[in-house]
XYZ file of N, CA and C in Angstrom:
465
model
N 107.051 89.691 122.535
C 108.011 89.630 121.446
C 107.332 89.851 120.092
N 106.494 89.558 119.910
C 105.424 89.276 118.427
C 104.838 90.836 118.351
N 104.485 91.728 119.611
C 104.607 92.822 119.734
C 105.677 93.554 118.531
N 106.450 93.236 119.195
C 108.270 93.821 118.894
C 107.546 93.718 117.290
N 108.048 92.604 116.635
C 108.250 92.098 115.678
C 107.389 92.674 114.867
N 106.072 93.067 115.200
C 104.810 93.889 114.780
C 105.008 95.175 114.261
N 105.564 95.564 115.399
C 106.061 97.193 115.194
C 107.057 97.626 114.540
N 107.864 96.745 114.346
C 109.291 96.777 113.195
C 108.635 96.832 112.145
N 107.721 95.634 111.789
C 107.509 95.266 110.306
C 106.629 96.587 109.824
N 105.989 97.047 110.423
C 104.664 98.012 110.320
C 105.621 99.200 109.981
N 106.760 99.442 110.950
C 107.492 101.032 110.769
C 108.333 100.776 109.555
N 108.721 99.237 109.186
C 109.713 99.472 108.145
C 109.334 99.818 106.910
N 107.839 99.555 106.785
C 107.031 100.008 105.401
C 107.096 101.303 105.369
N 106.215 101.593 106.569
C 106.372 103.315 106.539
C 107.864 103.766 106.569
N 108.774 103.172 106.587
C 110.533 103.200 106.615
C 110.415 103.400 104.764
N 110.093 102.628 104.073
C 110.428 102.075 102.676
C 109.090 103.232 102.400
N 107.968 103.407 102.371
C 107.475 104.795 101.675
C 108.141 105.985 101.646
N 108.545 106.501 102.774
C 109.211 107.870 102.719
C 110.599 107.656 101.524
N 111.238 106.587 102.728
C 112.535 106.763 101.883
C 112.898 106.422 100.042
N 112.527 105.431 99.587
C 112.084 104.648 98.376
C 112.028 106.113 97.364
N 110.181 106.656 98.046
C 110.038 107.575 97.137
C 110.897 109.457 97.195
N 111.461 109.405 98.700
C 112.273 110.701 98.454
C 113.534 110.137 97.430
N 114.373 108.615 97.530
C 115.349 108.660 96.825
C 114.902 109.069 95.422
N 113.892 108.839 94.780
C 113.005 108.845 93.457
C 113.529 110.225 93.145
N 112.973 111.084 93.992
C 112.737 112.726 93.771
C 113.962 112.990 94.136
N 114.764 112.939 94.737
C 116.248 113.113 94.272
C 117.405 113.297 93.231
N 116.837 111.855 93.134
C 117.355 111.275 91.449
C 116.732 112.476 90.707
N 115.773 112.327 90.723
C 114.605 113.345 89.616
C 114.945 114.336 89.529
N 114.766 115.103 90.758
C 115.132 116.723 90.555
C 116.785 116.967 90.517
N 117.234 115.867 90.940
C 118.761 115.918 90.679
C 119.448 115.973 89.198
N 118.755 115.044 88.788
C 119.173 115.078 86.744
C 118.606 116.206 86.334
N 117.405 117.087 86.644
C 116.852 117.509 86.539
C 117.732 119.580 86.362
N 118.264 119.731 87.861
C 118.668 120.673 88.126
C 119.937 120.672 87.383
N 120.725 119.259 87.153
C 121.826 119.429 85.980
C 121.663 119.745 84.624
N 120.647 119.405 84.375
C 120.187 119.921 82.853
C 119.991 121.542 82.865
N 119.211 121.815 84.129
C 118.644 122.902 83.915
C 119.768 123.854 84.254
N 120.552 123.768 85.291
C 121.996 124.426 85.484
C 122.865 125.186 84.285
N 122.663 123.983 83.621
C 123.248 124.559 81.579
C 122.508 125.543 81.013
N 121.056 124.914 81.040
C 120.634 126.026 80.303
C 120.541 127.513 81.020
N 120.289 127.734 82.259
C 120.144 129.115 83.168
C 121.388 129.547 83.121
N 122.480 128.846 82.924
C 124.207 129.659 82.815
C 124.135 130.374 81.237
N 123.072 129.737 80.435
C 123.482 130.506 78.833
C 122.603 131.382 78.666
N 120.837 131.321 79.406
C 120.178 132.224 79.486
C 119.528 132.611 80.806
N 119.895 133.180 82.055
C 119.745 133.380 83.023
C 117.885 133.806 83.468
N 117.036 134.166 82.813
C 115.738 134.741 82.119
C 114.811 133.572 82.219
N 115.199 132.048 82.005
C 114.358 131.487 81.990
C 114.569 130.064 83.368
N 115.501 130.678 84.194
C 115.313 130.044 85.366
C 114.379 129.938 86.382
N 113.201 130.350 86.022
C 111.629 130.449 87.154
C 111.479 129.522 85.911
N 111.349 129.285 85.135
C 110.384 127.995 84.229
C 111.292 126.447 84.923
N 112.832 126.763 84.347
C 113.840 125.864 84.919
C 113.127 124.886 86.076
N 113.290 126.179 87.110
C 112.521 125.456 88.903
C 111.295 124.913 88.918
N 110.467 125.211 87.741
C 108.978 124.523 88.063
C 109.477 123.017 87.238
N 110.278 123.535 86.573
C 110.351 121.816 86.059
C 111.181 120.443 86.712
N 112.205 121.442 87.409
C 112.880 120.890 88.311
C 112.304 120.337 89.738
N 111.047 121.212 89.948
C 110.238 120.994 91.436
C 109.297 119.487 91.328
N 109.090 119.567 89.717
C 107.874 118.181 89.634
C 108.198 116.834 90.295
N 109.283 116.578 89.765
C 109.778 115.210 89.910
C 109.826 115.336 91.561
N 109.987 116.022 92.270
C 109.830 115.663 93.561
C 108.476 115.971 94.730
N 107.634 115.866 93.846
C 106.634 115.251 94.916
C 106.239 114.414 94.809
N 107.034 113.138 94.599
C 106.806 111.976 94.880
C 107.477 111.463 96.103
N 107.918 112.224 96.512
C 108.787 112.507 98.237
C 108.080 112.855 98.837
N 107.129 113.741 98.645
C 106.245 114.286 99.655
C 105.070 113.371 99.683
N 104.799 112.966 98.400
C 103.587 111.405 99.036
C 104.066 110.431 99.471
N 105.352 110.168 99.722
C 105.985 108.703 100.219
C 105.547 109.059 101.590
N 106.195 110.683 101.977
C 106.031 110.851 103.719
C 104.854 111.090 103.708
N 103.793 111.718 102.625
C 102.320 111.658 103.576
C 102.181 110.062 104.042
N 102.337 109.302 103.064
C 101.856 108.123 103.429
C 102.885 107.420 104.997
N 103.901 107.736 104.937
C 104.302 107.795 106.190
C 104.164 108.058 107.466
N 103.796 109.118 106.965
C 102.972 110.156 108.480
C 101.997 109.501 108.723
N 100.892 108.897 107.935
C 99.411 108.308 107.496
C 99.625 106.972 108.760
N 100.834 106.296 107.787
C 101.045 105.089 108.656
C 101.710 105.158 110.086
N 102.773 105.713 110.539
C 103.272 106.203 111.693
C 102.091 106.744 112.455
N 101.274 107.220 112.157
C 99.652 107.441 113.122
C 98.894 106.170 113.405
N 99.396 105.441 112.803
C 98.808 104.005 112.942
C 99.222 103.030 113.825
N 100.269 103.374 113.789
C 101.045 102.369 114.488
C 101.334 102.793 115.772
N 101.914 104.606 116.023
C 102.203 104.757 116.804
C 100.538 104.622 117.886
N 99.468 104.936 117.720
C 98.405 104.877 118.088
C 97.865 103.577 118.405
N 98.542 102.660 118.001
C 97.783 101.408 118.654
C 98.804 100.894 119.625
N 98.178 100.131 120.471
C 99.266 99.350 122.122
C 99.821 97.939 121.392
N 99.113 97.499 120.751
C 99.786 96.389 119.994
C 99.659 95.931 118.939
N 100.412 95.855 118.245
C 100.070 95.500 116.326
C 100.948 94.182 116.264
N 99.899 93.267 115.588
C 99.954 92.103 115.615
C 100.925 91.969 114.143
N 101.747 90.843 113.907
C 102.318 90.549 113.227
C 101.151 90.681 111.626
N 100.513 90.080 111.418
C 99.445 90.210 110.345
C 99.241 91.464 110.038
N 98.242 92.359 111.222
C 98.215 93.597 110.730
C 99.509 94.703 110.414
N 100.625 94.182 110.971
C 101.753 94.878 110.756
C 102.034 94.482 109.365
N 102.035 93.214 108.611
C 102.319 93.350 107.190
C 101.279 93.967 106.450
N 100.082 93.890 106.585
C 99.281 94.561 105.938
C 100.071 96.120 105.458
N 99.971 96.853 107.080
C 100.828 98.143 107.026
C 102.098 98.406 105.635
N 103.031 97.643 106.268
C 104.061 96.832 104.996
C 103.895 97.105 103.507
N 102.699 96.009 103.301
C 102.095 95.784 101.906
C 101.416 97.340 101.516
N 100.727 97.958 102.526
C 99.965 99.090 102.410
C 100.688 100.510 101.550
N 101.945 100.456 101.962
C 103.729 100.918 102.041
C 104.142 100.887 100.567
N 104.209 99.873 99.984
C 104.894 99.693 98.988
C 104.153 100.354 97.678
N 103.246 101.057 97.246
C 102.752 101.101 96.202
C 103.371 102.623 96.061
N 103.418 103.466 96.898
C 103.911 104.747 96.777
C 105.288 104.438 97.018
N 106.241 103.887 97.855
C 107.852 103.656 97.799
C 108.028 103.376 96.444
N 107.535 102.089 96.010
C 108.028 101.799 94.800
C 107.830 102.440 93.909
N 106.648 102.992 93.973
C 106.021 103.476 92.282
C 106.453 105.133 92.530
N 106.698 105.458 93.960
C 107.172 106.740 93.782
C 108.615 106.777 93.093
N 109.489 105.621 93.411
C 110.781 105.881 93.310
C 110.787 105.898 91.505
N 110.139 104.833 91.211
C 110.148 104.755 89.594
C 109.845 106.064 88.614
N 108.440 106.424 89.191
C 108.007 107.330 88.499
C 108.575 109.035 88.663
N 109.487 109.254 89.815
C 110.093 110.481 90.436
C 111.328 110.819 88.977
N 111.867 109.052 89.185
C 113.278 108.961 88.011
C 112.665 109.377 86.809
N 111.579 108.724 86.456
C 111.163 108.306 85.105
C 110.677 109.950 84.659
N 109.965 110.579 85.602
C 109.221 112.414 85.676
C 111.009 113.181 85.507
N 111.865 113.055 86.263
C 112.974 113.430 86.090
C 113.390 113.691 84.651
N 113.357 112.547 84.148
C 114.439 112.034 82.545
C 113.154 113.079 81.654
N 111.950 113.221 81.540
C 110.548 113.734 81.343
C 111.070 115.350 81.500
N 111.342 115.855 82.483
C 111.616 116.996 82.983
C 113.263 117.163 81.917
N 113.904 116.827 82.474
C 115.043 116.921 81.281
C 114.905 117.359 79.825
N 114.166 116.523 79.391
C 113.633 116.443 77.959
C 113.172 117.718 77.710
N 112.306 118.371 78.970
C 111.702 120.089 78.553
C 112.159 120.410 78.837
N 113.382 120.841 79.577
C 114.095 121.790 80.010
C 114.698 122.144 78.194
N 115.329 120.271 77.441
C 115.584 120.455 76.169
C 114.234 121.734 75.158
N 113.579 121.522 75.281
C 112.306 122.077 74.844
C 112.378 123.522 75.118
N 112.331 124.090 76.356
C 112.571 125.313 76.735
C 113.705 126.070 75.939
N 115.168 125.073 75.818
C 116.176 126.097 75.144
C 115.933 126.223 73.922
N 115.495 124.840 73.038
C 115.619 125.760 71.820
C 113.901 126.275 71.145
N 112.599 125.580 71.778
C 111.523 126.774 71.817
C 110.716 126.638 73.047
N 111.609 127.927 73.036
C 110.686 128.635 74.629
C 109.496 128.497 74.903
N 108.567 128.821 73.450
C 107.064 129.335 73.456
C 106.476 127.884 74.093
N 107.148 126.572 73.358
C 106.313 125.246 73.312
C 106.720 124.654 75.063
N 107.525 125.309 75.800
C 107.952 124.931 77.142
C 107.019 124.495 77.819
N 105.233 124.410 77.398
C 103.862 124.100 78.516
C 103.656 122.949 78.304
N 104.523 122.305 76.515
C 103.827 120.500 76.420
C 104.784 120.185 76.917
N 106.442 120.122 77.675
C 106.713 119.182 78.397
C 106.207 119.338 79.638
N 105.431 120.904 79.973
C 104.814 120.906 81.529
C 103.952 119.850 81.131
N 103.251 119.055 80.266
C 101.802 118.031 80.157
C 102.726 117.037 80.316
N 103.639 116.728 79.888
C 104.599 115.449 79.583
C 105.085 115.121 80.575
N 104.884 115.678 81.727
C 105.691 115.176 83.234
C 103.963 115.165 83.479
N 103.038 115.868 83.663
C 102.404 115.784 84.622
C 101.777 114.281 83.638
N 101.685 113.722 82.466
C 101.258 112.623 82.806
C 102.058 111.702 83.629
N 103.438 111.524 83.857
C 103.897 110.810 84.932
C 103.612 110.794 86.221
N 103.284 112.550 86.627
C 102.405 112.927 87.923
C 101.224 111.571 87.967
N 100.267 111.586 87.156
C 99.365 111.163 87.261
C 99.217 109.676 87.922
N 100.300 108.851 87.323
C 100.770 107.631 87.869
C 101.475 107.288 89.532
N 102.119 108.559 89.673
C 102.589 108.724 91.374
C 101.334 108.678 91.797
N 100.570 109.856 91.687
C 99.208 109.876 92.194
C 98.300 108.943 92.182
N 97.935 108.021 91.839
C 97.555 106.729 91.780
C 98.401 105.379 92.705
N 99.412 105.781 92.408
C 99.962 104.814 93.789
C 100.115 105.864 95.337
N 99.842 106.834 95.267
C 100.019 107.481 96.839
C 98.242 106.629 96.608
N 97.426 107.166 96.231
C 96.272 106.720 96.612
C 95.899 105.128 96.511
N 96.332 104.717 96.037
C 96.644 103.062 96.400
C 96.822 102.540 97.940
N 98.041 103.430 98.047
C 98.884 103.300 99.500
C 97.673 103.799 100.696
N 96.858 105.100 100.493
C 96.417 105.757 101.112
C 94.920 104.617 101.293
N 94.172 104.052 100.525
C 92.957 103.609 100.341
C 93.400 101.935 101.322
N 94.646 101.495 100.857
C 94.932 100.004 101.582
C 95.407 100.554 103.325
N 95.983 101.538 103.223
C 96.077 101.978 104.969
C 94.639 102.323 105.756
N 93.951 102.919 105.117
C 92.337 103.179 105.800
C 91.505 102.215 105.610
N 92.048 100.660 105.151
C 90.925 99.963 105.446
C 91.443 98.958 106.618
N 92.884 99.403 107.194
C 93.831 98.268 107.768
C 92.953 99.119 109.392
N 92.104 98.175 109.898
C 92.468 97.906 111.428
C 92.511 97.006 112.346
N 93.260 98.129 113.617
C 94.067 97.448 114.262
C 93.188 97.686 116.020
């Protein structure tokens, strides 16, 4: 039974990384593609800038599931994960769910702001590319959080 209970707790983290941080990048590229929707209907020309700004905010989805995949190799690979090491897993989980979901929204509203930038000067459209990627920088720090507390967990 403690088995059982092991393997729940362990998959539900890796449950809460993927999902947590794809809802993030959702949100993100979702506010994101509405902003940018306006401006590509008034100038059709600058929709390849639009999509790179729209693409940022969501790879914080794609580090929730690396770290998913990371952990799901973990778990699925061992015969029994003990309640302890299964929260570890858990705890291991949360730094990219959470901080992805925050920082996906927060890169989103960031991304918005240049898309503002792009319509009325085009030329300056590369400092809101800096202005999201410092939010990048903060996802990236919690995938590797997540990534450094899963490779020291064994089982």
């Amino acid at each position: 039974m403690m088995n059982v209970i092991g393997k729940a707790l362990a998959l539900l983290g890796a449950a809460l990384a993927a999902t947590l941080a794809c809802i993030g990048s959702a949100k993100g590229t979702g506010m994101t593609g509405e902003a940018g929707a306006g401006l590509v209907s008034e100038d059709p020309s600058k929709s390849g800038k639009v999509m790179i700004l729209q693409v940022i905010p969501g790879t914080q989805g794609l580090y929730g599931f690396v770290i998913f995949f990371l952990a799901f190799l973990k778990i699925s690979g061992a015969a029994e994960i003990s309640v302890s090491n299964a929260f570890e897993i858990f705890v291991a989980c949360l730094p990219i769910g959470i901080g992805g979901l925050i920082s996906a929204i927060a890169q989103g509203k960031v991304a918005v702001a240049s898309i503002n930038i792009l319509a009325k000067k085009p030329d300056d459209w590369s400092k809101g590319m800096i202005m999201c990627i410092v939010v990048e920088f903060y996802a990236i720090l919690c995938l590797l959080a997540s990534f450094l507390m899963l490779n020291a967990i064994a089982i």
